[in-house]
Each structure stands twice: as C-alpha cells, then as structure tokens.
Amino acid sequence: MDIFLVVLLVLAGVALLLMEMFLLPGFGIAGISGFVCLIGAVLVAWICMGRMAGYITLASCLVVSAIAIWGFLRSNALDKMALDTKIDGHVELANNKLKHEDKASEETKE
C-alpha cells in the first residue's frame, strides 16, 4: 500500500507541475500542490519504507519530472496550445507622410 501511495503522489505531483507550467498562468495552487505531492511522496517513502527508499524516491521524482517536462516540450501539444495567428499589416509613419505631403506641395508649386 505504501508503494502505491508513493507512486500515486509522484504521478499527481508531476501532472500538477506540468499543468502549472504549460496550462495555468502564474505560480498558483497547482504548482504548490505539485511540490507538496512530490515532497509528500519522498516523506512517505522515507518514513514508511526506510532511508534507501526515500533516496530512491527522491531521485525518481527528479528524473520523472525532468523526463515529463522534456517529453511535453518535444510533443506537438504546445503547437496546439500556442497562438499561431499572423498579423499582416503595417503602420505608416508620420515622417513618411510629411515627406509625401512636402513632395506633393512642391509638385503643385511647380
């Protein structure tokens, strides 16, 4: 039962951290909850299963988090979430407009 709880906490923590980083803005409830789940997993492993299990859980939390972030960045999920609209337009500068008016007024004087 302890191993199941540790694995569940690690997976929940990584999922919450991914949601916080890529879906939800800011550093809020999901990010804090993700860190609490990961710390809880390490503490449960350390207290209930011993010192070596705590170290293994700590290392696995770091590795699983890094792999999850790397995998999410490499997937096409970010392309589907990103705004991909191109704005095609331009603004005429005031200096260019004055130059055109000056040329037009010179042409009418001649």
Backbone as CSV, one residue per row, in Angstrom:
resi,resn,N_x,N_y,N_z,CA_x,CA_y,CA_z,C_x,C_y,C_z
1,MET,0.820,-1.203,0.000,0.000,0.000,0.000,0.858,1.259,0.000
2,ASP,1.995,1.224,0.700,2.869,2.388,0.749,3.468,2.700,-0.616
3,ILE,3.837,1.666,-1.345,4.416,1.883,-2.678,3.379,2.503,-3.616
4,PHE,2.151,2.023,-3.535,1.081,2.576,-4.361,0.876,4.056,-4.042
5,LEU,0.888,4.418,-2.763,0.718,5.811,-2.351,1.870,6.673,-2.860
6,VAL,3.077,6.175,-2.769,4.246,6.925,-3.244,4.161,7.148,-4.751
7,VAL,3.839,6.105,-5.502,3.733,6.233,-6.958,2.607,7.192,-7.329
8,LEU,1.475,7.102,-6.634,0.346,7.982,-6.897,0.707,9.437,-6.615
9,LEU,1.396,9.682,-5.517,1.817,11.049,-5.192,2.819,11.594,-6.207
10,VAL,3.741,10.777,-6.652,4.724,11.227,-7.651,4.020,11.575,-8.963
11,LEU,3.130,10.712,-9.418,2.421,10.981,-10.674,1.530,12.213,-10.562
12,ALA,0.833,12.356,-9.435,-0.013,13.533,-9.234,0.835,14.802,-9.176
13,GLY,1.969,14.729,-8.494,2.846,15.894,-8.402,3.390,16.323,-9.747
14,VAL,3.826,15.370,-10.547,4.359,15.693,-11.877,3.255,16.246,-12.769
15,ALA,2.067,15.656,-12.707,0.947,16.144,-13.521,0.566,17.569,-13.127
16,LEU,0.521,17.851,-11.838,0.186,19.202,-11.388,1.259,20.207,-11.793
17,LEU,2.518,19.822,-11.720,3.586,20.737,-12.141,3.522,21.013,-13.639
18,LEU,3.236,19.986,-14.435,3.098,20.199,-15.875,1.925,21.131,-16.184
19,MET,0.821,20.932,-15.481,-0.327,21.818,-15.683,0.017,23.252,-15.321
20,GLU,0.740,23.418,-14.242,1.109,24.772,-13.811,2.055,25.438,-14.803
21,MET,3.001,24.687,-15.322,3.989,25.273,-16.225,3.423,25.605,-17.600
22,PHE,2.548,24.760,-18.118,2.162,24.904,-19.514,0.702,25.285,-19.739
23,LEU,-0.159,25.093,-18.762,-1.572,25.376,-18.991,-2.110,26.523,-18.156
24,LEU,-1.723,26.596,-16.913,-2.265,27.593,-15.996,-1.257,28.718,-15.805
25,PRO,-1.709,29.954,-15.844,-0.770,31.074,-15.691,-0.348,31.277,-14.236
26,GLY,0.854,31.761,-14.062,1.340,32.109,-12.738,1.807,30.933,-11.915
27,PHE,2.207,31.228,-10.695,2.630,30.185,-9.761,1.554,30.099,-8.704
28,GLY,0.600,29.204,-8.912,-0.556,29.161,-8.040,-0.756,27.833,-7.362
29,ILE,-2.012,27.500,-7.204,-2.418,26.334,-6.427,-1.877,25.039,-7.035
30,ALA,-1.923,24.907,-8.338,-1.465,23.659,-8.970,0.038,23.451,-8.769
31,GLY,0.821,24.488,-8.885,2.262,24.359,-8.692,2.626,24.031,-7.261
32,ILE,1.996,24.726,-6.326,2.257,24.456,-4.916,1.801,23.045,-4.560
33,SER,0.638,22.643,-5.070,0.136,21.288,-4.808,1.054,20.231,-5.405
34,GLY,1.613,20.499,-6.570,2.548,19.566,-7.188,3.793,19.374,-6.348
35,PHE,4.348,20.477,-5.858,5.526,20.361,-4.989,5.187,19.646,-3.689
36,VAL,4.008,19.920,-3.127,3.598,19.249,-1.894,3.444,17.746,-2.129
37,CYS,2.887,17.363,-3.274,2.745,15.935,-3.586,4.107,15.254,-3.719
38,LEU,5.045,15.909,-4.379,6.371,15.319,-4.534,7.097,15.212,-3.193
39,ILE,6.998,16.245,-2.389,7.622,16.199,-1.064,6.937,15.141,-0.201
40,GLY,5.609,15.047,-0.310,4.872,14.032,0.430,5.274,12.626,0.034
41,ALA,5.503,12.420,-1.259,5.929,11.095,-1.726,7.279,10.727,-1.130
42,VAL,8.196,11.669,-1.103,9.521,11.397,-0.535,9.408,11.137,0.962
43,LEU,8.593,11.919,1.656,8.441,11.726,3.099,7.777,10.390,3.431
44,VAL,6.748,10.020,2.677,6.092,8.732,2.917,7.075,7.588,2.692
45,ALA,7.854,7.693,1.624,8.833,6.636,1.358,9.889,6.599,2.458
46,TRP,10.344,7.745,2.898,11.385,7.814,3.908,10.894,7.279,5.255
47,ILE,9.690,7.675,5.646,9.176,7.284,6.969,8.691,5.835,6.982
48,CYS,7.929,5.446,5.962,7.295,4.122,5.988,8.181,3.003,5.454
49,MET,9.070,3.331,4.525,9.836,2.258,3.880,11.329,2.330,4.155
50,GLY,11.796,3.385,4.783,13.209,3.448,5.137,13.980,4.497,4.366
51,ARG,15.226,4.629,4.793,16.105,5.652,4.252,16.435,5.431,2.771
52,MET,16.742,4.213,2.392,17.103,3.917,0.998,15.915,4.177,0.069
53,ALA,14.724,3.806,0.490,13.531,4.063,-0.328,13.293,5.559,-0.486
54,GLY,13.614,6.328,0.551,13.490,7.783,0.461,14.425,8.365,-0.581
55,TYR,15.672,7.889,-0.573,16.631,8.362,-1.574,16.218,7.950,-2.988
56,ILE,15.751,6.730,-3.122,15.306,6.254,-4.441,14.104,7.062,-4.923
57,THR,13.174,7.363,-4.020,12.002,8.158,-4.386,12.398,9.580,-4.756
58,LEU,13.325,10.152,-4.021,13.799,11.493,-4.342,14.431,11.530,-5.729
59,ALA,15.286,10.570,-6.014,15.918,10.508,-7.333,14.888,10.266,-8.428
60,SER,13.932,9.394,-8.153,12.918,9.114,-9.179,12.013,10.324,-9.417
61,CYS,11.735,11.104,-8.368,10.944,12.332,-8.555,11.665,13.296,-9.490
62,LEU,12.944,13.465,-9.280,13.712,14.371,-10.135,13.780,13.863,-11.570
63,VAL,14.038,12.583,-11.734,14.159,12.010,-13.076,12.817,12.026,-13.799
64,VAL,11.760,11.609,-13.121,10.435,11.576,-13.758,9.982,12.986,-14.115
65,SER,10.236,13.959,-13.252,9.865,15.347,-13.563,10.626,15.865,-14.781
66,ALA,11.917,15.601,-14.838,12.716,16.052,-15.979,12.270,15.385,-17.274
67,ILE,12.012,14.087,-17.224,11.564,13.375,-18.425,10.189,13.862,-18.864
68,ALA,9.299,14.123,-17.919,7.957,14.601,-18.260,8.007,15.979,-18.904
69,ILE,8.817,16.866,-18.374,8.943,18.207,-18.961,9.585,18.123,-20.334
70,TRP,10.641,17.341,-20.468,11.297,17.185,-21.762,10.337,16.580,-22.788
71,GLY,9.601,15.544,-22.389,8.652,14.908,-23.302,7.530,15.839,-23.707
72,PHE,7.053,16.652,-22.780,5.979,17.590,-23.102,6.471,18.669,-24.055
73,LEU,7.701,19.128,-23.860,8.255,20.136,-24.764,8.493,19.574,-26.160
74,ARG,8.847,18.314,-26.259,9.110,17.685,-27.560,7.830,17.290,-28.291
75,SER,6.723,17.170,-27.586,5.472,16.729,-28.215,4.851,17.881,-29.002
76,ASN,3.820,17.574,-29.737,3.113,18.590,-30.514,2.026,19.283,-29.704
77,ALA,1.943,18.984,-28.435,0.897,19.571,-27.599,1.057,21.083,-27.487
78,LEU,2.284,21.572,-27.415,2.486,23.007,-27.315,2.092,23.722,-28.597
79,ASP,2.279,23.082,-29.741,1.882,23.687,-31.003,0.379,23.864,-31.080
80,LYS,-0.364,22.955,-30.486,-1.823,23.054,-30.493,-2.321,24.105,-29.515
81,MET,-1.557,24.383,-28.465,-1.971,25.366,-27.470,-1.528,26.776,-27.830
82,ALA,-0.498,26.914,-28.638,0.077,28.225,-28.921,-0.770,28.995,-29.930
83,LEU,-0.749,30.295,-29.795,-1.426,31.165,-30.732,-0.573,31.263,-31.994
84,ASP,-1.153,30.906,-33.119,-0.391,30.820,-34.358,-0.939,31.785,-35.417
85,THR,-1.514,32.884,-34.988,-2.089,33.844,-35.914,-1.023,34.845,-36.321
86,LYS,-0.948,35.101,-37.613,-0.010,36.095,-38.104,-0.789,37.360,-38.450
87,ILE,-0.280,38.477,-38.004,-0.920,39.762,-38.279,-0.208,40.366,-39.470
88,ASP,-0.964,40.620,-40.522,-0.392,41.166,-41.743,-0.890,42.593,-41.915
89,GLY,-0.086,43.517,-41.534,-0.467,44.922,-41.647,0.750,45.791,-41.391
90,HIS,0.591,47.052,-41.676,1.693,47.972,-41.420,1.123,49.324,-41.021
91,VAL,1.959,50.107,-40.407,1.578,51.436,-39.973,2.479,52.415,-40.694
92,GLU,1.866,53.405,-41.308,2.659,54.405,-41.995,3.135,55.423,-40.975
93,LEU,4.422,55.673,-40.977,4.990,56.588,-40.007,4.647,58.025,-40.363
94,ALA,4.578,58.863,-39.352,4.225,60.268,-39.564,5.283,60.980,-40.399
95,ASN,6.560,60.617,-40.233,7.629,61.254,-41.001,7.473,60.967,-42.491
96,ASN,7.120,59.755,-42.847,6.920,59.424,-44.249,5.741,60.189,-44.824
97,LYS,4.701,60.368,-44.041,3.525,61.083,-44.508,3.867,62.540,-44.771
98,LEU,4.639,63.151,-43.881,5.042,64.540,-44.079,5.913,64.679,-45.323
99,LYS,6.790,63.739,-45.547,7.636,63.802,-46.738,6.788,63.722,-47.990
100,HIS,5.760,62.861,-47.975,4.880,62.764,-49.132,4.093,64.051,-49.321
101,GLU,3.657,64.690,-48.255,2.912,65.943,-48.360,3.816,67.059,-48.868
102,ASP,5.066,67.071,-48.374,6.010,68.091,-48.842,6.287,67.931,-50.329
103,LYS,6.450,66.684,-50.789,6.694,66.450,-52.212,5.474,66.859,-53.031
104,ALA,4.311,66.549,-52.506,3.089,66.913,-53.234,2.934,68.414,-53.313
105,SER,3.239,69.125,-52.230,3.115,70.587,-52.250,4.171,71.202,-53.153
106,GLU,5.345,70.604,-53.248,6.382,71.117,-54.157,5.970,70.890,-55.604
107,GLU,5.354,69.763,-55.875,4.918,69.462,-57.231,3.794,70.402,-57.660
108,THR,2.924,70.789,-56.751,1.837,71.722,-57.111,2.353,73.123,-57.298
109,LYS,3.452,73.489,-56.617,4.035,74.818,-56.778,4.689,74.958,-58.146
110,GLU,5.187,73.882,-58.666,5.896,73.942,-59.945,4.909,73.954,-61.020
